[in-house]
Coordinates of C-alpha atoms and ligand atoms in Angstrom, one line a residue:
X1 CA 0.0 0.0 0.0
X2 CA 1.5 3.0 -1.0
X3 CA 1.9 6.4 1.6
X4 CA -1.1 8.6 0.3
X5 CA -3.4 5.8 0.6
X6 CA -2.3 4.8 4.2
X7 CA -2.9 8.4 5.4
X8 CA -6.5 8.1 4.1
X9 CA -7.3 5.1 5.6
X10 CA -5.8 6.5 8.7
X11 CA -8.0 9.6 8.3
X12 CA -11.4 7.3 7.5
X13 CA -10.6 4.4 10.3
X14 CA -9.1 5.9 13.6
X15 CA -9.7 8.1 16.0
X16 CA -8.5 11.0 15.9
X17 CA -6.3 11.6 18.7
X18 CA -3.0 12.1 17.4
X19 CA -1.3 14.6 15.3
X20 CA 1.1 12.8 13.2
X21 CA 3.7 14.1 10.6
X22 CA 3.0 12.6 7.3
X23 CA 5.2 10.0 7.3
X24 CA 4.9 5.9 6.8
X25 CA 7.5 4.2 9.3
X26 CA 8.2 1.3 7.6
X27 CA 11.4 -0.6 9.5
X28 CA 14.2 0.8 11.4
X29 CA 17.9 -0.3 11.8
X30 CA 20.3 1.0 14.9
X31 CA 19.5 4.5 15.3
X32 CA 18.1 4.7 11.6
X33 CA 14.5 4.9 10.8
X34 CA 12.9 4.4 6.8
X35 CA 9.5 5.5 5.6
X36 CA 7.6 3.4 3.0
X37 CA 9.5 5.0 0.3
X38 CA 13.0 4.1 1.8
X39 CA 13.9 7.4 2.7
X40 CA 16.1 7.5 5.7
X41 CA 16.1 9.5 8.7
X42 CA 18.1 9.6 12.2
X43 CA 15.7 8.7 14.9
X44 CA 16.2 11.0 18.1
X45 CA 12.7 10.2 18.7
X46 CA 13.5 6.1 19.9
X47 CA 9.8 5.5 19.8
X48 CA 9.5 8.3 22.2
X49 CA 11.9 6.6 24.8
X50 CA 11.0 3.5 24.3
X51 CA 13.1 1.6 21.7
X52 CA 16.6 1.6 24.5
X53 CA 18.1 -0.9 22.1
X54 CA 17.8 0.7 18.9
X55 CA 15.8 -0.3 15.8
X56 CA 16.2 -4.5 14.7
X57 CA 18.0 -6.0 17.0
X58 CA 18.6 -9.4 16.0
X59 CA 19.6 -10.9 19.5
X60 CA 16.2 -9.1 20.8
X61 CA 14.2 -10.4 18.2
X62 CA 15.2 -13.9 18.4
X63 CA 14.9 -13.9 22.2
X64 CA 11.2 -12.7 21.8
X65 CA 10.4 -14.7 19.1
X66 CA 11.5 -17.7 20.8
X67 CA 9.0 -16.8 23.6
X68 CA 6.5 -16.3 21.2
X69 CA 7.3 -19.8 19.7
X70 CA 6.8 -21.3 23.1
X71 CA 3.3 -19.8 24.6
X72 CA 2.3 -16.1 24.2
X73 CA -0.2 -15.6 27.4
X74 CA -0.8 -18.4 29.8
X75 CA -2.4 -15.3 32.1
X76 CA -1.6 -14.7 35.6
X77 CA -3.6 -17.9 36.8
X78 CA -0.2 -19.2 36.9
X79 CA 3.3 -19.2 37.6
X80 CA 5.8 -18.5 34.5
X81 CA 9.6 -18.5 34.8
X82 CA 10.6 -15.0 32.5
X83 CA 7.7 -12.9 34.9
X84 CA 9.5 -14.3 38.0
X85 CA 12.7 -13.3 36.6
X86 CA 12.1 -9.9 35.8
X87 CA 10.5 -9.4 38.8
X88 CA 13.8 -10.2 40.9
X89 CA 15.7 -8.1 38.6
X90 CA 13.7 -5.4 39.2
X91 CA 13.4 -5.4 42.5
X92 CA 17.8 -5.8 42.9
X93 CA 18.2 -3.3 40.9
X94 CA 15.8 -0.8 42.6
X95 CA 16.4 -2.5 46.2
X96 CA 12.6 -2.3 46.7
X97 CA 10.6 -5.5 47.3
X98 CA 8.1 -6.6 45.0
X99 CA 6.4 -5.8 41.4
X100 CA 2.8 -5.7 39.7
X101 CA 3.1 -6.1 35.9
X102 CA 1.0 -4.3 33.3
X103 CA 1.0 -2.6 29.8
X104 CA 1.7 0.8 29.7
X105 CA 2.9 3.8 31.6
X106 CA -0.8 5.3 32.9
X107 CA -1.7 1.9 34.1
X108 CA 1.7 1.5 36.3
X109 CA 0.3 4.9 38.2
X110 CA -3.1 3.0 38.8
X111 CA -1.8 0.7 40.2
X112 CA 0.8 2.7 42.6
X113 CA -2.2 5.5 43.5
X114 CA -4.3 2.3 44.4
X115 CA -1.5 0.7 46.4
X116 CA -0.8 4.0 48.4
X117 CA -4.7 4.2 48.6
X118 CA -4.4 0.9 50.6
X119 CA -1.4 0.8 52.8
X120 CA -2.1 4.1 53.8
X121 CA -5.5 3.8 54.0
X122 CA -5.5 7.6 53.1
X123 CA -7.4 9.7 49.8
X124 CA -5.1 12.7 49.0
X125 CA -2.3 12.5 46.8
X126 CA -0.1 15.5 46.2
X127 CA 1.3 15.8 42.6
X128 CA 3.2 18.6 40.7
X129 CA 1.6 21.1 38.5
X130 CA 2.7 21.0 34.5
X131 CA 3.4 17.1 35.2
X132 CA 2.3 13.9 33.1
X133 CA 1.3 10.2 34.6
X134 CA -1.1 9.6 32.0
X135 CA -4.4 9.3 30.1
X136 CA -6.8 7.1 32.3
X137 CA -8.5 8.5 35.4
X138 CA -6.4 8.1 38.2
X139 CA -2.9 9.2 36.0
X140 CA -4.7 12.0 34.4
X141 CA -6.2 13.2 38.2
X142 CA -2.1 13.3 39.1
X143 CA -1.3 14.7 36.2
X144 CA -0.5 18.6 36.5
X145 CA -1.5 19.8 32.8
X146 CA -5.1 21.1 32.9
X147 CA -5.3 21.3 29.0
X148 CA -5.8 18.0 28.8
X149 CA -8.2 17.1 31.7
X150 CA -10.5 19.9 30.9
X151 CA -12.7 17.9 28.7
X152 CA -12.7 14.6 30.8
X153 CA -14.2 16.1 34.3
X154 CA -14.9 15.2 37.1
X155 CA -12.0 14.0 37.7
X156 CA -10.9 11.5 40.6
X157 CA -11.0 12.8 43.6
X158 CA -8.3 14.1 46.4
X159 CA -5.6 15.1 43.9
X160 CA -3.7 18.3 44.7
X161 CA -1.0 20.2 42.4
X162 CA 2.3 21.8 43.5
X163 CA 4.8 23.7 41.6
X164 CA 7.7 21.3 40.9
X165 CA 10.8 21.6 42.0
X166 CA 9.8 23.2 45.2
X167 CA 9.8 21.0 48.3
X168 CA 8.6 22.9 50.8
X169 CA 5.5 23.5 48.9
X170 CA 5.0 19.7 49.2
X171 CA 5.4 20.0 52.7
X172 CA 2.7 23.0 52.9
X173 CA 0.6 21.0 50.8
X174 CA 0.3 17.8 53.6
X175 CA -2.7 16.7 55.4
X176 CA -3.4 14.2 57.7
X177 CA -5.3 13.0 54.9
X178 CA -2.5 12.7 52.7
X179 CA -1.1 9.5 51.4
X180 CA 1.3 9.9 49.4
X181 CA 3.6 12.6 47.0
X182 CA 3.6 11.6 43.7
X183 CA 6.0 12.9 41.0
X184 CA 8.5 12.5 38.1
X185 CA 12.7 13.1 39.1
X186 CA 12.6 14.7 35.8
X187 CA 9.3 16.3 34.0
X188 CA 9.4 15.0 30.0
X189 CA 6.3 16.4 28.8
X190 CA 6.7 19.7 30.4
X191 CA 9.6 20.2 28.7
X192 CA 12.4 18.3 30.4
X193 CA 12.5 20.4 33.3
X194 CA 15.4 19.4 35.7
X195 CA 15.1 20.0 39.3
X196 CA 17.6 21.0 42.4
X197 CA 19.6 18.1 42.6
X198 CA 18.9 18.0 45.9
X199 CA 15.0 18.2 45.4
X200 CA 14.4 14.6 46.0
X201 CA 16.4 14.2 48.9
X202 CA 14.5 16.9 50.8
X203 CA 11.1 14.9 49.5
X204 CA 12.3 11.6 50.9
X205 CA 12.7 13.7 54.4
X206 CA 9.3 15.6 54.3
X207 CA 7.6 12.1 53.4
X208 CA 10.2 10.7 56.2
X209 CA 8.7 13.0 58.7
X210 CA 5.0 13.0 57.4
X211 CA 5.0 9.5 57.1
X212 CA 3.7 9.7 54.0
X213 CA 4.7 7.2 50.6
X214 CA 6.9 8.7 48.3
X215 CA 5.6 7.6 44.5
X216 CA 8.3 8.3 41.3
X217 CA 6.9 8.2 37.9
X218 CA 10.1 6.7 36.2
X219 CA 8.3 5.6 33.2
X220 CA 10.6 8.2 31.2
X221 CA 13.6 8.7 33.2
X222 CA 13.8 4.7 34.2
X223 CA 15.6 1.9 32.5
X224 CA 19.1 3.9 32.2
X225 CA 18.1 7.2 30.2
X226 CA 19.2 9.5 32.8
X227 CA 22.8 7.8 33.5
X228 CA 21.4 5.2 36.3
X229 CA 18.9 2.7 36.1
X230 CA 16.2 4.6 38.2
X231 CA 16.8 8.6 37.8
X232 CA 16.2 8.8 41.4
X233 CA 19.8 6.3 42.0
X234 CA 21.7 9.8 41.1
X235 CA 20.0 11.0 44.5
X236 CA 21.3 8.4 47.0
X237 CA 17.9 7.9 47.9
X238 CA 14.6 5.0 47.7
X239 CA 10.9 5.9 47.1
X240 CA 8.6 3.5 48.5
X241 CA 6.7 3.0 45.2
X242 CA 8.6 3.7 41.7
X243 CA 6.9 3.0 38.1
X244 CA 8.6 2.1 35.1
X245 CA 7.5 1.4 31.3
X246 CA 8.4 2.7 27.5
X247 CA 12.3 1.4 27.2
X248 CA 11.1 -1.3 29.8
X249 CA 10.8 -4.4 27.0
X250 CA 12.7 -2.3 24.2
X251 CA 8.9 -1.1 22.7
X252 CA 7.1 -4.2 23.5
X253 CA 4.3 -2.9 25.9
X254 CA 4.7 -3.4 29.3
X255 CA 4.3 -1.7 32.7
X256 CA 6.3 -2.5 36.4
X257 CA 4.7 -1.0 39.6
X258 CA 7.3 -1.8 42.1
X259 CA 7.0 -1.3 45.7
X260 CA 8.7 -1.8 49.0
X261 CA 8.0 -4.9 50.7
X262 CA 6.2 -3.2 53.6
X263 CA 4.1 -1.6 51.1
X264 CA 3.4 -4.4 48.5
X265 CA 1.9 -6.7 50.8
X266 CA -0.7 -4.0 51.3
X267 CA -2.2 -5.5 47.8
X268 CA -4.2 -8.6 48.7
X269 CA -5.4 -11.2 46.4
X270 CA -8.3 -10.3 43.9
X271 CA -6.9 -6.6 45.1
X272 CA -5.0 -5.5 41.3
X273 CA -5.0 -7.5 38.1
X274 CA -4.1 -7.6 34.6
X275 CA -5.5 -9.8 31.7
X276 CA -2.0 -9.3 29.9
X277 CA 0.2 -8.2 32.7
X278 CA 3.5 -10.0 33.2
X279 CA 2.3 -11.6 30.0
X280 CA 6.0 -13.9 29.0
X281 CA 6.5 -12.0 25.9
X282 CA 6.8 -8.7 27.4
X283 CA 9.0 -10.2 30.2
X284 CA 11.2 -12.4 27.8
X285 CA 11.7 -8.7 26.0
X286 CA 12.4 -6.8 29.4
X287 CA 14.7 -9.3 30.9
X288 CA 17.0 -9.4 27.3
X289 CA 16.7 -5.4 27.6
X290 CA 17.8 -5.4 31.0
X291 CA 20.5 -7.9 30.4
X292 CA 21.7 -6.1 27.2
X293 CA 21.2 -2.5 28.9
X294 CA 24.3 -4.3 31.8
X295 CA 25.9 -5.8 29.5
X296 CA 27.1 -3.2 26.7
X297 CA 27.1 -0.4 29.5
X298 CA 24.5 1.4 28.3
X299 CA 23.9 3.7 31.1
X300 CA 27.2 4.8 31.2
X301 CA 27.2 5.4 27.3
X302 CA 23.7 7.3 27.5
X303 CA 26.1 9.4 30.1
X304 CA 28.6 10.0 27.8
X305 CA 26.6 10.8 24.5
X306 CA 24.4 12.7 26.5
X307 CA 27.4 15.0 27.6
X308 CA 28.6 15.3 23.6
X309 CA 25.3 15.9 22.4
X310 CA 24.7 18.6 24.3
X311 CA 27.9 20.2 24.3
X312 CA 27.4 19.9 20.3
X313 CA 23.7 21.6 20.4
X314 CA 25.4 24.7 22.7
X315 CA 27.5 24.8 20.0
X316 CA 24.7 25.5 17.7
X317 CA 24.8 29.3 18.5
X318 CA 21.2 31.0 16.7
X319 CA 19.0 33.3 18.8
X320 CA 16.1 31.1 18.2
X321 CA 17.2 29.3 21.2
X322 CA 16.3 30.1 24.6
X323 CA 18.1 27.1 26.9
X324 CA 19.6 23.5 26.4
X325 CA 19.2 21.4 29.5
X326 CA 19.1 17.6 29.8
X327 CA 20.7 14.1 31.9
X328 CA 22.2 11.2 30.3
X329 CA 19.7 10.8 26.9
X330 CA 16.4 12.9 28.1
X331 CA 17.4 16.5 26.9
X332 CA 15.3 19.3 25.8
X333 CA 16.2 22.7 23.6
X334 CA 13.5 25.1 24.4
X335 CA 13.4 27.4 21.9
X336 CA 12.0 30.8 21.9
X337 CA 8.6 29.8 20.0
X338 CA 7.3 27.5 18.7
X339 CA 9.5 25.3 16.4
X340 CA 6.9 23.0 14.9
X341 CA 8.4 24.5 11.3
X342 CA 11.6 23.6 11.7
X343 CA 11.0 20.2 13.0
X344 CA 9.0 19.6 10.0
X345 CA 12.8 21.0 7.9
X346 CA 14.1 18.4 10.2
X347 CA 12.1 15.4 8.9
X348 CA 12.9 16.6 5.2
X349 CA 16.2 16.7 5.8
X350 CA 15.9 13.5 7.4
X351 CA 16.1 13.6 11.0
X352 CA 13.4 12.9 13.3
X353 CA 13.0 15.0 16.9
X354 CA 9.9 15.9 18.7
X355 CA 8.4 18.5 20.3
X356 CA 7.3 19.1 23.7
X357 CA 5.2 21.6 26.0
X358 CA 5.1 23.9 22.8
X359 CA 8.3 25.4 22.3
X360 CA 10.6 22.3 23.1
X361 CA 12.2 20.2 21.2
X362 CA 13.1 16.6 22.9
X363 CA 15.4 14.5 22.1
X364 CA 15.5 10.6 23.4
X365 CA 17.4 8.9 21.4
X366 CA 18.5 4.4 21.4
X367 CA 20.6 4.0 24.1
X368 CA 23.0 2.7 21.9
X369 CA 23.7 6.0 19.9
X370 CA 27.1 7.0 19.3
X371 CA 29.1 10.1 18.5
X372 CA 29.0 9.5 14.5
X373 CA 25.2 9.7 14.9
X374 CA 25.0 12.6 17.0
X375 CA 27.3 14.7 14.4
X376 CA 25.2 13.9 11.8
X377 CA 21.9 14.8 13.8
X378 CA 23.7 18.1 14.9
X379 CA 24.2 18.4 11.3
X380 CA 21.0 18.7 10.0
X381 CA 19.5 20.8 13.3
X382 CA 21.9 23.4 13.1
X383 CA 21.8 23.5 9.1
X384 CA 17.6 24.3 9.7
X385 CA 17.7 26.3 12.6
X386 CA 20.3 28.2 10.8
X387 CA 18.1 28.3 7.3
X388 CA 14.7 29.3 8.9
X389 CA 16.0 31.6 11.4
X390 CA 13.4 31.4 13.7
Ligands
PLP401 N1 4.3 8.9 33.1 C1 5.3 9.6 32.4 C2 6.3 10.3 33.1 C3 5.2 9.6 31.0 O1 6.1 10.3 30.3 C4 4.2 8.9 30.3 C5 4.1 8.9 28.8 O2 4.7 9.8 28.2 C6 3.3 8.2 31.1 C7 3.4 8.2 32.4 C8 2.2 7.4 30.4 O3 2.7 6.3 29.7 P1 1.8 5.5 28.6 O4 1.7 6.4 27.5 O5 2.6 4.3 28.4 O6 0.5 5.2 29.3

């Protein structure tokens, strides 16, 4: 099917939720992406933080397909190996306890706001203002962007919203009704906005204090974007709940709630499910992630080409940008308005990045990128932000 007819179909058949650049993905290799008419681009997209590994990767595929080649979902009626697995992985790695499986992002913060619900047997949750948990209820009462809750109220109850990056302003916001502080150790959609380095640790004492549940959203930060498995590891600290997701299973859907064992036995049985949870695809995909994440030190290189890409976008030097800021492979370039034209010069030229909080642009690149790639990407950003002069 060729591109034109694709978009109509697309037009006549779904929903109409997304705004999408016109452009058929057709395969991807490494940090390359090609449309339907094998045109190539750089991806600094990575399926919006969630392809760690990079496009077709053979050993990946290979270990999922022989997963898939075995049994797909026996369900969560009964024990299976590659869920157990991950789940002890996960819970090393984090030093937490134990972990609820499901499919996505939003449905690892149901999960955590029902668990802190029940162990604390407290309602109010304070989350940050201009932050993102998700689309179904309970995220999109935590999340802090009213533009997109507007349309959807009432929402669910006992959420309250704090500027970021302020702690005592958590602390003014406790009640004894409170259960539990929710937030992410870096905001993505708002724009990657990076906070005190200290910021968490003061949270950890307030909640500490309070005794109330500290909740991190990692699905963004998590699974070694920022430098460190967890984003919060930088901090020398341990929430009591963290959530993980997108680079999780390297684009396979999947979603960890993971929880301190004092707080994960809270959950009793018949308490939390999932239909496709912990299904042994998904956990096959995470484990080889994980494994090849340790194995070809990837946090350490998402460090290092974070550093270099950076330093190569501050050397990009047109007044159309406003600030640069970023950690290991989450980084933002806010620009000074809205650069929805020159991403769109981008994608000609053949490089895809995408934009965030309006004026934005994000980069989250494969883990695996290296310095060639980066140049190249430079390349073709500096070449349009230079041409358009915006
Ligand atoms: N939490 C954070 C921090 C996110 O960035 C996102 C998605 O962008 C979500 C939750 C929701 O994840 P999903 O789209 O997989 O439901």
């Amino acid at each position: 099917m060729n591109t034109e007819k694709i978009i109509e179909l697309e037009h006549e058949y779904l929903m109409h939720t997304y705004s999408r650049s016109d452009l058929v993905i057709e395969y991807g290799n490494g940090c390359y992406i090609f449309d339907k008419n094998g045109k190539k681009y750089i991806d600094l997209v990575g399926g919006l933080a969630t392809c760690i590994l990079g496009h077709g990767n053979k050993e990946f595929t290979e270990a999922v397909k022989s997963q898939i080649e075995k049994i797909t979902n026996p369900t969560n009626l009964y024990y299976s190996e590659e869920q157990v697995l991950l789940a002890e992985r996960l819970a090393k790695i984090s030093g937490l306890g134990k972990c609820f499986f499901s499919n996505s992002g939003t449905e690892s913060i149901e999960a955590a706001i029902k668990l802190a619900r029940k162990h604390t047997k407290k309602t109010q949750i304070i989350s940050t203002k201009n932050s993102f948990h998700g689309r179904t209820f309970g995220s999109l009462a935590a999340t802090g962007k009213n533009k997109i809750k507007s349309q959807f109220r009432p929402m669910l109850q006992g959420f309250s919203h704090v500027e970021y990056n302020n702690a005592p302003a958590i602390e003014k916001a406790i009640t004894p009704k409170t259960a539990a502080v929710i937030l992410e150790p870096i905001q993505g959609e708002a724009g990657v906005i990076i906070p005190h380095k200290d910021y968490l640790k003061w949270l950890r004492e307030i909640c500490d204090k309070h005794e109330i549940l500290m909740v991190l959203d990692e699905v963004q930060t998590g699974c070694g974007r920022t430098g460190k498995f967890f984003a919060f590891q930088h901090s020398k600290i341990k929430p009591d709940i963290v959530t993980l997701a997108k680079g999780l299973a390297n684009g396979i859907p999947i979603g960890a709630t993971i929880a301190s064992d004092d707080v994960a036995k809270s959950f009793e049985k018949g308490e939390h499910g999932s239909t496709f949870g912990g299904n042994p695809v998904s956990c096959k995909a995470a484990n080889f992630t994980i494994d090849f994440i340790l194995k070809n030190n990837l946090m350490a290189n998402a460090s290092a080409q974070g550093k270099y890409l950076i330093r190569k976008l501050n050397n990009i030097k047109p007044d159309s940008i406003k600030e640069i800021r970023g950690k290991g492979l989450m980084i933002g370039m806010e620009m000074k308005s809205n650069p929805s034209t020159a991403i769109k010069s981008c994608i000609e030229k053949g490089l895809l990045a995408n934009l965030t909080a309006d004026k934005v642009i994000r980069f989250l690149p494969p883990l695996i990128i290296n310095k060639e790639v980066i140049d190249k990407a430079v390349k073709v950003l500096s070449s349009v932000l230079e041409d358009k002069k915006l």
